[in-house]
Amino acid sequence: MSRVIAVTNQKGGVGKTTTAVNLCAALAELGQRTLLVDMDPQGNAATGVGIDPRGLGTSMYQVLLGSADLSDCIQATGIDNFAIAPARLEMSGAEIELVSAFSRELKLRHAIAPIVDRYDYIFIDCPPSLGLLTVNALSAAVEILVPVQCEYYALEGLGQLLHNVDMVRDGLNPALVISAIVMVMFDARTRLAAEVVADVRRHFGDRVCRVVIPRTVRLSEAPSVGQPVTVYAPTSRGAIAYHELAREFHQLSPPASASGGREGTTA
Ligand code: ATP
Ligand code: MG
């Protein structure tokens, strides 16, 4: 059974794309058929795997507007089992162009439905906002993975995210659950980082992944050469951490529904 996971946090620069790209790569290296769908007009997911989205004929923009199928947009990444549906800047217009469209929140869910069985994992990288593109991702997903920076303001804004998740669950997608909170950019030299992790664990209990992603130079360099860190620096701490996260995430039993298994936000 395939798992569809939105990687989201409306804060900018918290490690959504880094986590999406590297977790996909690590799951693909475990032999899982993995697709990364980019819902962010910045197009960083594609650049992270060495694809220049500007050079493509079809991107997620055409898919959302209904002029292309998702399968027309999917590209190989050069890593076995890891495919990507890229986005680029033009998609920022979709948020406005879809305003009057019928069931505009469900465009991505309808686009994914015909291909869902081809993959074990479909990750959706969200933009740093809670707008229509993110709502499409939350409506298409069953699970949510929230990267949280090990920084002082980490929890700020999470309340709003949880509120929006509740709204999407009530109105559009009753099956939606937050299945994983991943602590990222952990700096072991600061006491603050450890305190933030402890704080988030107190709030969210076992939904916080055991594996914590360290802040490392290799992780920030990897996108500049268009490779996941697992390829760019396979023995680095960042690569090891994302491999461990992939194993942990793979072992998490997919939630049966919002009221069963790992609970939803209202638990
Ligand atoms: P946006 O909201 O703009 O989409 P994002 O949440 O997707 O941002 P990323 O692009 O993944 O965030 O990361 C922001 C920056 O931090 C990037 O330059 C990235 O290379 C760097 N970065 C992410 N994770 C780490 C890490 N663990 N260690 C060091 N640098 C990191
Ligand atoms: Mg991003």
PDB file of C-alpha atoms and ligand atoms in Angstrom:
ATOM      1  CA  MET A   1       0.000   0.000   0.000  1.00  0.00           C
ATOM      2  CA  SER A   2       1.354   3.390  -0.877  1.00  0.00           C
ATOM      3  CA  ARG A   3       1.805   6.145   1.680  1.00  0.00           C
ATOM      4  CA  VAL A   4       1.171   9.769   0.676  1.00  0.00           C
ATOM      5  CA  ILE A   5       2.920  12.275   2.928  1.00  0.00           C
ATOM      6  CA  ALA A   6       2.864  16.086   2.888  1.00  0.00           C
ATOM      7  CA  VAL A   7       6.057  17.684   4.200  1.00  0.00           C
ATOM      8  CA  THR A   8       4.867  20.965   5.607  1.00  0.00           C
ATOM      9  CA  ASN A   9       5.550  23.861   7.954  1.00  0.00           C
ATOM     10  CA  GLN A  10       4.467  27.343   6.939  1.00  0.00           C
ATOM     11  CA  LYS A  11       7.726  28.776   8.263  1.00  0.00           C
ATOM     12  CA  GLY A  12      10.317  29.393   5.577  1.00  0.00           C
ATOM     13  CA  GLY A  13      13.733  27.775   5.504  1.00  0.00           C
ATOM     14  CA  VAL A  14      13.098  25.175   8.206  1.00  0.00           C
ATOM     15  CA  GLY A  15      14.329  22.166   6.207  1.00  0.00           C
ATOM     16  CA  LYS A  16      11.186  20.963   4.391  1.00  0.00           C
ATOM     17  CA  THR A  17      12.839  20.493   1.012  1.00  0.00           C
ATOM     18  CA  THR A  18      16.075  19.148   2.498  1.00  0.00           C
ATOM     19  CA  THR A  19      14.070  16.569   4.450  1.00  0.00           C
ATOM     20  CA  ALA A  20      11.819  15.694   1.514  1.00  0.00           C
ATOM     21  CA  VAL A  21      14.723  15.208  -0.942  1.00  0.00           C
ATOM     22  CA  ASN A  22      16.990  13.282   1.410  1.00  0.00           C
ATOM     23  CA  LEU A  23      14.291  11.122   2.944  1.00  0.00           C
ATOM     24  CA  CYS A  24      13.062  10.211  -0.548  1.00  0.00           C
ATOM     25  CA  ALA A  25      16.614   9.365  -1.617  1.00  0.00           C
ATOM     26  CA  ALA A  26      17.211   7.241   1.482  1.00  0.00           C
ATOM     27  CA  LEU A  27      13.890   5.383   1.084  1.00  0.00           C
ATOM     28  CA  ALA A  28      14.664   4.815  -2.601  1.00  0.00           C
ATOM     29  CA  GLU A  29      18.039   3.377  -1.584  1.00  0.00           C
ATOM     30  CA  LEU A  30      16.110   0.964   0.659  1.00  0.00           C
ATOM     31  CA  GLY A  31      14.364  -0.241  -2.506  1.00  0.00           C
ATOM     32  CA  GLN A  32      11.142   1.711  -1.971  1.00  0.00           C
ATOM     33  CA  ARG A  33       9.538   3.171  -5.100  1.00  0.00           C
ATOM     34  CA  THR A  34       9.467   6.858  -4.239  1.00  0.00           C
ATOM     35  CA  LEU A  35       7.963   9.948  -5.873  1.00  0.00           C
ATOM     36  CA  LEU A  36       8.554  13.518  -4.736  1.00  0.00           C
ATOM     37  CA  VAL A  37       5.859  15.977  -5.851  1.00  0.00           C
ATOM     38  CA  ASP A  38       6.923  19.621  -5.612  1.00  0.00           C
ATOM     39  CA  MET A  39       4.114  22.016  -4.674  1.00  0.00           C
ATOM     40  CA  ASP A  40       6.473  24.949  -4.102  1.00  0.00           C
ATOM     41  CA  PRO A  41       6.881  27.464  -6.963  1.00  0.00           C
ATOM     42  CA  GLN A  42      10.478  27.997  -5.782  1.00  0.00           C
ATOM     43  CA  GLY A  43      11.207  24.618  -7.431  1.00  0.00           C
ATOM     44  CA  ASN A  44      13.918  23.703  -4.928  1.00  0.00           C
ATOM     45  CA  ALA A  45      13.108  19.987  -4.877  1.00  0.00           C
ATOM     46  CA  ALA A  46      14.096  19.599  -8.536  1.00  0.00           C
ATOM     47  CA  THR A  47      17.311  21.578  -8.140  1.00  0.00           C
ATOM     48  CA  GLY A  48      18.127  19.371  -5.162  1.00  0.00           C
ATOM     49  CA  VAL A  49      18.283  16.365  -7.476  1.00  0.00           C
ATOM     50  CA  GLY A  50      20.087  18.150 -10.305  1.00  0.00           C
ATOM     51  CA  ILE A  51      17.121  19.030 -12.532  1.00  0.00           C
ATOM     52  CA  ASP A  52      16.722  22.606 -13.763  1.00  0.00           C
ATOM     53  CA  PRO A  53      12.937  23.067 -13.709  1.00  0.00           C
ATOM     54  CA  ARG A  54      13.178  25.987 -16.143  1.00  0.00           C
ATOM     55  CA  GLY A  55      14.167  23.628 -18.925  1.00  0.00           C
ATOM     56  CA  LEU A  56      11.121  21.375 -18.630  1.00  0.00           C
ATOM     57  CA  GLY A  57       8.041  21.366 -20.841  1.00  0.00           C
ATOM     58  CA  THR A  58       5.642  20.172 -18.189  1.00  0.00           C
ATOM     59  CA  SER A  59       5.627  20.989 -14.496  1.00  0.00           C
ATOM     60  CA  MET A  60       3.160  20.732 -11.624  1.00  0.00           C
ATOM     61  CA  TYR A  61       1.593  24.007 -12.800  1.00  0.00           C
ATOM     62  CA  GLN A  62       0.096  22.335 -15.876  1.00  0.00           C
ATOM     63  CA  VAL A  63      -0.952  19.343 -13.760  1.00  0.00           C
ATOM     64  CA  LEU A  64      -2.830  21.548 -11.270  1.00  0.00           C
ATOM     65  CA  LEU A  65      -4.540  23.507 -14.040  1.00  0.00           C
ATOM     66  CA  GLY A  66      -5.587  20.264 -15.700  1.00  0.00           C
ATOM     67  CA  SER A  67      -3.702  20.643 -18.973  1.00  0.00           C
ATOM     68  CA  ALA A  68      -1.308  17.733 -18.244  1.00  0.00           C
ATOM     69  CA  ASP A  69      -1.430  14.437 -16.368  1.00  0.00           C
ATOM     70  CA  LEU A  70       0.882  13.906 -13.414  1.00  0.00           C
ATOM     71  CA  SER A  71       2.547  11.031 -15.286  1.00  0.00           C
ATOM     72  CA  ASP A  72       3.561  13.513 -18.063  1.00  0.00           C
ATOM     73  CA  CYS A  73       5.374  15.622 -15.487  1.00  0.00           C
ATOM     74  CA  ILE A  74       7.311  12.872 -13.666  1.00  0.00           C
ATOM     75  CA  GLN A  75      11.082  12.778 -14.256  1.00  0.00           C
ATOM     76  CA  ALA A  76      13.730  10.243 -13.286  1.00  0.00           C
ATOM     77  CA  THR A  77      16.304  11.633 -10.840  1.00  0.00           C
ATOM     78  CA  GLY A  78      19.314   9.500 -11.662  1.00  0.00           C
ATOM     79  CA  ILE A  79      18.773   7.579  -8.420  1.00  0.00           C
ATOM     80  CA  ASP A  80      17.056   4.220  -8.820  1.00  0.00           C
ATOM     81  CA  ASN A  81      13.475   4.168  -7.500  1.00  0.00           C
ATOM     82  CA  PHE A  82      13.404   7.953  -6.993  1.00  0.00           C
ATOM     83  CA  ALA A  83      11.244  10.035  -9.337  1.00  0.00           C
ATOM     84  CA  ILE A  84      10.191  13.662  -9.113  1.00  0.00           C
ATOM     85  CA  ALA A  85       7.339  15.845 -10.334  1.00  0.00           C
ATOM     86  CA  PRO A  86       8.994  19.278 -10.480  1.00  0.00           C
ATOM     87  CA  ALA A  87       7.513  22.719  -9.966  1.00  0.00           C
ATOM     88  CA  ARG A  88       8.761  26.100 -11.085  1.00  0.00           C
ATOM     89  CA  LEU A  89       8.022  29.774 -10.613  1.00  0.00           C
ATOM     90  CA  GLU A  90       4.984  29.908 -12.929  1.00  0.00           C
ATOM     91  CA  MET A  91       3.106  27.828 -10.334  1.00  0.00           C
ATOM     92  CA  SER A  92       2.833  30.870  -8.082  1.00  0.00           C
ATOM     93  CA  GLY A  93       0.057  31.961 -10.496  1.00  0.00           C
ATOM     94  CA  ALA A  94      -1.922  28.777  -9.859  1.00  0.00           C
ATOM     95  CA  GLU A  95      -2.935  29.999  -6.429  1.00  0.00           C
ATOM     96  CA  ILE A  96      -4.905  32.829  -8.108  1.00  0.00           C
ATOM     97  CA  GLU A  97      -5.913  31.012 -11.296  1.00  0.00           C
ATOM     98  CA  LEU A  98      -7.545  28.240  -9.301  1.00  0.00           C
ATOM     99  CA  VAL A  99      -9.600  30.581  -7.119  1.00  0.00           C
ATOM    100  CA  SER A 100     -12.770  30.158  -9.151  1.00  0.00           C
ATOM    101  CA  ALA A 101     -12.099  26.543 -10.184  1.00  0.00           C
ATOM    102  CA  PHE A 102     -14.471  23.790  -9.180  1.00  0.00           C
ATOM    103  CA  SER A 103     -13.123  21.779  -6.206  1.00  0.00           C
ATOM    104  CA  ARG A 104      -9.912  23.771  -6.362  1.00  0.00           C
ATOM    105  CA  GLU A 105      -8.596  22.209  -3.137  1.00  0.00           C
ATOM    106  CA  LEU A 106      -8.693  18.713  -4.618  1.00  0.00           C
ATOM    107  CA  LYS A 107      -6.704  19.212  -7.840  1.00  0.00           C
ATOM    108  CA  LEU A 108      -3.631  17.426  -6.505  1.00  0.00           C
ATOM    109  CA  ARG A 109      -5.605  14.585  -4.935  1.00  0.00           C
ATOM    110  CA  HIS A 110      -7.312  13.920  -8.289  1.00  0.00           C
ATOM    111  CA  ALA A 111      -3.974  14.135 -10.129  1.00  0.00           C
ATOM    112  CA  ILE A 112      -2.297  11.624  -7.804  1.00  0.00           C
ATOM    113  CA  ALA A 113      -5.151   9.086  -7.721  1.00  0.00           C
ATOM    114  CA  PRO A 114      -4.385   7.376 -11.072  1.00  0.00           C
ATOM    115  CA  ILE A 115      -0.694   6.827 -10.285  1.00  0.00           C
ATOM    116  CA  VAL A 116      -0.761   6.157  -6.552  1.00  0.00           C
ATOM    117  CA  ASP A 117      -0.253   2.403  -6.911  1.00  0.00           C
ATOM    118  CA  ARG A 118       2.995   2.844  -8.830  1.00  0.00           C
ATOM    119  CA  TYR A 119       4.819   4.039  -5.695  1.00  0.00           C
ATOM    120  CA  ASP A 120       5.429   2.902  -2.144  1.00  0.00           C
ATOM    121  CA  TYR A 121       5.935   6.496  -1.029  1.00  0.00           C
ATOM    122  CA  ILE A 122       4.675   9.775  -2.465  1.00  0.00           C
ATOM    123  CA  PHE A 123       6.081  12.806  -0.650  1.00  0.00           C
ATOM    124  CA  ILE A 124       4.711  16.291  -1.318  1.00  0.00           C
ATOM    125  CA  ASP A 125       7.047  19.232  -0.650  1.00  0.00           C
ATOM    126  CA  CYS A 126       4.992  22.268   0.434  1.00  0.00           C
ATOM    127  CA  PRO A 127       5.710  25.978   0.067  1.00  0.00           C
ATOM    128  CA  PRO A 128       6.214  28.122   3.197  1.00  0.00           C
ATOM    129  CA  SER A 129       2.584  29.229   3.424  1.00  0.00           C
ATOM    130  CA  LEU A 130      -0.820  27.901   4.337  1.00  0.00           C
ATOM    131  CA  GLY A 131      -2.386  28.919   1.015  1.00  0.00           C
ATOM    132  CA  LEU A 132      -4.159  26.925  -1.668  1.00  0.00           C
ATOM    133  CA  LEU A 133      -1.065  24.999  -2.783  1.00  0.00           C
ATOM    134  CA  THR A 134      -0.528  23.710   0.760  1.00  0.00           C
ATOM    135  CA  VAL A 135      -4.244  22.985   1.146  1.00  0.00           C
ATOM    136  CA  ASN A 136      -4.016  20.893  -2.043  1.00  0.00           C
ATOM    137  CA  ALA A 137      -1.113  18.975  -0.523  1.00  0.00           C
ATOM    138  CA  LEU A 138      -2.966  18.414   2.766  1.00  0.00           C
ATOM    139  CA  SER A 139      -6.056  17.253   0.875  1.00  0.00           C
ATOM    140  CA  ALA A 140      -4.064  14.789  -1.217  1.00  0.00           C
ATOM    141  CA  ALA A 141      -2.007  13.340   1.637  1.00  0.00           C
ATOM    142  CA  VAL A 142      -2.921  10.849   4.341  1.00  0.00           C
ATOM    143  CA  GLU A 143       0.071  11.694   6.509  1.00  0.00           C
ATOM    144  CA  ILE A 144       1.874  14.878   7.423  1.00  0.00           C
ATOM    145  CA  LEU A 145       5.548  15.138   8.267  1.00  0.00           C
ATOM    146  CA  VAL A 146       6.527  18.403   9.965  1.00  0.00           C
ATOM    147  CA  PRO A 147      10.212  19.356  10.084  1.00  0.00           C
ATOM    148  CA  VAL A 148      10.898  21.546  13.106  1.00  0.00           C
ATOM    149  CA  GLN A 149      14.146  23.465  13.547  1.00  0.00           C
ATOM    150  CA  CYS A 150      15.933  23.030  16.857  1.00  0.00           C
ATOM    151  CA  GLU A 151      15.745  26.790  17.408  1.00  0.00           C
ATOM    152  CA  TYR A 152      14.141  29.088  19.947  1.00  0.00           C
ATOM    153  CA  TYR A 153      11.100  30.033  17.843  1.00  0.00           C
ATOM    154  CA  ALA A 154      10.534  26.473  16.644  1.00  0.00           C
ATOM    155  CA  LEU A 155       7.123  26.048  18.185  1.00  0.00           C
ATOM    156  CA  GLU A 156       5.872  29.439  17.066  1.00  0.00           C
ATOM    157  CA  GLY A 157       3.368  28.940  14.272  1.00  0.00           C
ATOM    158  CA  LEU A 158       2.904  25.230  14.933  1.00  0.00           C
ATOM    159  CA  GLY A 159      -0.418  26.022  16.624  1.00  0.00           C
ATOM    160  CA  GLN A 160      -1.661  27.676  13.416  1.00  0.00           C
ATOM    161  CA  LEU A 161      -0.457  24.691  11.387  1.00  0.00           C
ATOM    162  CA  LEU A 162      -2.313  22.271  13.674  1.00  0.00           C
ATOM    163  CA  HIS A 163      -5.441  24.416  13.424  1.00  0.00           C
ATOM    164  CA  ASN A 164      -5.293  24.329   9.623  1.00  0.00           C
ATOM    165  CA  VAL A 165      -4.723  20.589   9.651  1.00  0.00           C
ATOM    166  CA  ASP A 166      -7.862  20.246  11.785  1.00  0.00           C
ATOM    167  CA  MET A 167      -9.821  22.374   9.310  1.00  0.00           C
ATOM    168  CA  VAL A 168      -8.657  20.335   6.326  1.00  0.00           C
ATOM    169  CA  ARG A 169      -9.461  17.132   8.198  1.00  0.00           C
ATOM    170  CA  ASP A 170     -12.971  18.330   9.071  1.00  0.00           C
ATOM    171  CA  GLY A 171     -13.802  19.715   5.664  1.00  0.00           C
ATOM    172  CA  LEU A 172     -11.832  17.882   3.014  1.00  0.00           C
ATOM    173  CA  ASN A 173      -9.786  14.957   4.231  1.00  0.00           C
ATOM    174  CA  PRO A 174     -10.969  13.044   7.329  1.00  0.00           C
ATOM    175  CA  ALA A 175      -8.099  10.534   7.053  1.00  0.00           C
ATOM    176  CA  LEU A 176      -5.358  13.146   7.556  1.00  0.00           C
ATOM    177  CA  VAL A 177      -2.952  12.624  10.481  1.00  0.00           C
ATOM    178  CA  ILE A 178       0.338  14.133  11.614  1.00  0.00           C
ATOM    179  CA  SER A 179       2.422  10.997  11.611  1.00  0.00           C
ATOM    180  CA  ALA A 180       5.877  12.462  12.191  1.00  0.00           C
ATOM    181  CA  ILE A 181       7.557  15.545  13.572  1.00  0.00           C
ATOM    182  CA  VAL A 182      11.225  15.589  12.640  1.00  0.00           C
ATOM    183  CA  MET A 183      13.662  17.739  14.602  1.00  0.00           C
ATOM    184  CA  VAL A 184      16.208  19.185  12.148  1.00  0.00           C
ATOM    185  CA  MET A 185      19.302  21.403  12.143  1.00  0.00           C
ATOM    186  CA  PHE A 186      20.291  20.119  15.589  1.00  0.00           C
ATOM    187  CA  ASP A 187      23.478  21.750  16.836  1.00  0.00           C
ATOM    188  CA  ALA A 188      24.923  19.538  19.574  1.00  0.00           C
ATOM    189  CA  ARG A 189      27.140  22.399  20.804  1.00  0.00           C
ATOM    190  CA  THR A 190      24.222  24.419  22.109  1.00  0.00           C
ATOM    191  CA  ARG A 191      22.155  23.634  25.166  1.00  0.00           C
ATOM    192  CA  LEU A 192      19.249  25.412  23.513  1.00  0.00           C
ATOM    193  CA  ALA A 193      18.948  22.767  20.782  1.00  0.00           C
ATOM    194  CA  ALA A 194      18.600  19.967  23.331  1.00  0.00           C
ATOM    195  CA  GLU A 195      16.066  22.023  25.284  1.00  0.00           C
ATOM    196  CA  VAL A 196      13.962  22.641  22.173  1.00  0.00           C
ATOM    197  CA  VAL A 197      13.955  18.910  21.339  1.00  0.00           C
ATOM    198  CA  ALA A 198      12.875  18.078  24.896  1.00  0.00           C
ATOM    199  CA  ASP A 199      10.163  20.739  24.740  1.00  0.00           C
ATOM    200  CA  VAL A 200       8.763  19.465  21.437  1.00  0.00           C
ATOM    201  CA  ARG A 201       8.817  15.874  22.752  1.00  0.00           C
ATOM    202  CA  ARG A 202       6.852  17.030  25.822  1.00  0.00           C
ATOM    203  CA  HIS A 203       4.221  18.562  23.560  1.00  0.00           C
ATOM    204  CA  PHE A 204       3.972  15.894  20.883  1.00  0.00           C
ATOM    205  CA  GLY A 205       5.153  12.679  22.544  1.00  0.00           C
ATOM    206  CA  ASP A 206       5.870   9.726  20.289  1.00  0.00           C
ATOM    207  CA  ARG A 207       4.929  11.587  17.141  1.00  0.00           C
ATOM    208  CA  VAL A 208       8.402  13.154  17.337  1.00  0.00           C
ATOM    209  CA  CYS A 209      10.829  10.906  15.479  1.00  0.00           C
ATOM    210  CA  ARG A 210      13.591   9.312  17.525  1.00  0.00           C
ATOM    211  CA  VAL A 211      16.151  10.282  14.873  1.00  0.00           C
ATOM    212  CA  VAL A 212      17.244  13.938  15.011  1.00  0.00           C
ATOM    213  CA  ILE A 213      18.881  15.523  11.944  1.00  0.00           C
ATOM    214  CA  PRO A 214      22.116  17.399  12.746  1.00  0.00           C
ATOM    215  CA  ARG A 215      23.067  20.767  11.296  1.00  0.00           C
ATOM    216  CA  THR A 216      25.923  19.951   8.933  1.00  0.00           C
ATOM    217  CA  VAL A 217      27.811  21.710   6.156  1.00  0.00           C
ATOM    218  CA  ARG A 218      27.443  18.687   3.831  1.00  0.00           C
ATOM    219  CA  LEU A 219      23.652  18.928   4.034  1.00  0.00           C
ATOM    220  CA  SER A 220      23.721  22.578   3.007  1.00  0.00           C
ATOM    221  CA  GLU A 221      26.283  21.955   0.234  1.00  0.00           C
ATOM    222  CA  ALA A 222      24.501  19.017  -1.402  1.00  0.00           C
ATOM    223  CA  PRO A 223      21.803  21.047  -3.278  1.00  0.00           C
ATOM    224  CA  SER A 224      24.516  23.181  -4.886  1.00  0.00           C
ATOM    225  CA  VAL A 225      25.798  20.099  -6.724  1.00  0.00           C
ATOM    226  CA  GLY A 226      22.281  18.836  -7.424  1.00  0.00           C
ATOM    227  CA  GLN A 227      22.556  15.695  -5.330  1.00  0.00           C
ATOM    228  CA  PRO A 228      20.896  14.346  -2.203  1.00  0.00           C
ATOM    229  CA  VAL A 229      23.394  14.131   0.638  1.00  0.00           C
ATOM    230  CA  THR A 230      23.185  10.325   0.479  1.00  0.00           C
ATOM    231  CA  VAL A 231      24.885  10.544  -2.938  1.00  0.00           C
ATOM    232  CA  TYR A 232      27.031  13.643  -2.415  1.00  0.00           C
ATOM    233  CA  ALA A 233      28.536  12.547   0.910  1.00  0.00           C
ATOM    234  CA  PRO A 234      27.226   9.051   1.674  1.00  0.00           C
ATOM    235  CA  THR A 235      29.259   8.578   4.844  1.00  0.00           C
ATOM    236  CA  SER A 236      28.582  12.039   6.285  1.00  0.00           C
ATOM    237  CA  ARG A 237      26.595  12.549   9.481  1.00  0.00           C
ATOM    238  CA  GLY A 238      23.742  14.080   7.498  1.00  0.00           C
ATOM    239  CA  ALA A 239      23.507  11.083   5.149  1.00  0.00           C
ATOM    240  CA  ILE A 240      23.622   8.636   8.057  1.00  0.00           C
ATOM    241  CA  ALA A 241      20.889  10.586   9.865  1.00  0.00           C
ATOM    242  CA  TYR A 242      18.567  10.600   6.848  1.00  0.00           C
ATOM    243  CA  HIS A 243      19.197   6.871   6.325  1.00  0.00           C
ATOM    244  CA  GLU A 244      18.245   6.253   9.954  1.00  0.00           C
ATOM    245  CA  LEU A 245      15.209   8.481   9.594  1.00  0.00           C
ATOM    246  CA  ALA A 246      14.164   6.515   6.495  1.00  0.00           C
ATOM    247  CA  ARG A 247      14.326   3.253   8.432  1.00  0.00           C
ATOM    248  CA  GLU A 248      12.399   4.736  11.343  1.00  0.00           C
ATOM    249  CA  PHE A 249       9.775   6.236   9.050  1.00  0.00           C
ATOM    250  CA  HIS A 250       9.469   3.009   7.084  1.00  0.00           C
ATOM    251  CA  GLN A 251       8.828   1.068  10.274  1.00  0.00           C
ATOM    252  CA  LEU A 252       6.139   3.488  11.471  1.00  0.00           C
ATOM    253  CA  SER A 253       2.917   1.722  10.721  1.00  0.00           C
ATOM    254  CA  PRO A 254       0.882   3.944   8.427  1.00  0.00           C
ATOM    255  CA  PRO A 255      -2.012   5.409  10.400  1.00  0.00           C
ATOM    256  CA  ALA A 256      -5.331   3.672   9.751  1.00  0.00           C
ATOM    257  CA  SER A 257      -7.346   6.840  10.258  1.00  0.00           C
ATOM    258  CA  ALA A 258      -7.390  10.032  12.267  1.00  0.00           C
ATOM    259  CA  SER A 259      -9.090   8.275  15.148  1.00  0.00           C
ATOM    260  CA  GLY A 260      -6.991   5.114  15.168  1.00  0.00           C
ATOM    261  CA  GLY A 261      -3.323   4.207  15.339  1.00  0.00           C
ATOM    262  CA  ARG A 262      -1.102   7.240  15.895  1.00  0.00           C
ATOM    263  CA  GLU A 263      -3.557   9.925  16.873  1.00  0.00           C
ATOM    264  CA  GLY A 264      -4.365  13.141  15.097  1.00  0.00           C
ATOM    265  CA  THR A 265      -3.759  16.622  16.394  1.00  0.00           C
ATOM    266  CA  THR A 266      -6.811  16.635  18.621  1.00  0.00           C
ATOM    267  CA  ALA A 267      -5.647  13.674  20.712  1.00  0.00           C
TER     268      ALA A 267
HETATM  269  P1  ATP B   1      11.363  27.024   2.099  1.00  0.00           P
HETATM  270  O1  ATP B   1      10.384  27.357   3.178  1.00  0.00           O
HETATM  271  O2  ATP B   1      11.980  28.240   1.462  1.00  0.00           O
HETATM  272  O3  ATP B   1      10.823  26.048   1.114  1.00  0.00           O
HETATM  273  P2  ATP B   1      12.590  24.805   3.404  1.00  0.00           P
HETATM  274  O4  ATP B   1      11.747  24.704   4.637  1.00  0.00           O
HETATM  275  O5  ATP B   1      12.277  23.892   2.299  1.00  0.00           O
HETATM  276  O6  ATP B   1      12.586  26.305   2.857  1.00  0.00           O
HETATM  277  P3  ATP B   1      15.322  24.055   3.082  1.00  0.00           P
HETATM  278  O7  ATP B   1      15.385  24.701   1.735  1.00  0.00           O
HETATM  279  O8  ATP B   1      15.274  22.596   3.141  1.00  0.00           O
HETATM  280  O9  ATP B   1      14.091  24.679   3.887  1.00  0.00           O
HETATM  281  O10 ATP B   1      16.508  24.542   4.013  1.00  0.00           O
HETATM  282  C1  ATP B   1      16.808  25.926   4.184  1.00  0.00           C
HETATM  283  C2  ATP B   1      18.323  26.108   4.136  1.00  0.00           C
HETATM  284  O11 ATP B   1      18.926  25.402   5.215  1.00  0.00           O
HETATM  285  C3  ATP B   1      18.936  25.542   2.873  1.00  0.00           C
HETATM  286  O12 ATP B   1      20.004  26.366   2.506  1.00  0.00           O
HETATM  287  C4  ATP B   1      19.443  24.173   3.303  1.00  0.00           C
HETATM  288  O13 ATP B   1      20.554  23.742   2.525  1.00  0.00           O
HETATM  289  C5  ATP B   1      19.831  24.417   4.740  1.00  0.00           C
HETATM  290  N1  ATP B   1      19.667  23.231   5.572  1.00  0.00           N
HETATM  291  C6  ATP B   1      18.570  22.464   5.718  1.00  0.00           C
HETATM  292  N2  ATP B   1      18.772  21.475   6.603  1.00  0.00           N
HETATM  293  C7  ATP B   1      20.035  21.616   7.048  1.00  0.00           C
HETATM  294  C8  ATP B   1      20.862  20.920   7.999  1.00  0.00           C
HETATM  295  N3  ATP B   1      20.396  19.857   8.690  1.00  0.00           N
HETATM  296  N4  ATP B   1      22.127  21.345   8.186  1.00  0.00           N
HETATM  297  C9  ATP B   1      22.603  22.414   7.521  1.00  0.00           C
HETATM  298  N5  ATP B   1      21.888  23.132   6.630  1.00  0.00           N
HETATM  299  C10 ATP B   1      20.624  22.754   6.386  1.00  0.00           C
HETATM  300 MG    MG B   2      11.469  24.266   0.420  1.00  0.00          MG
END
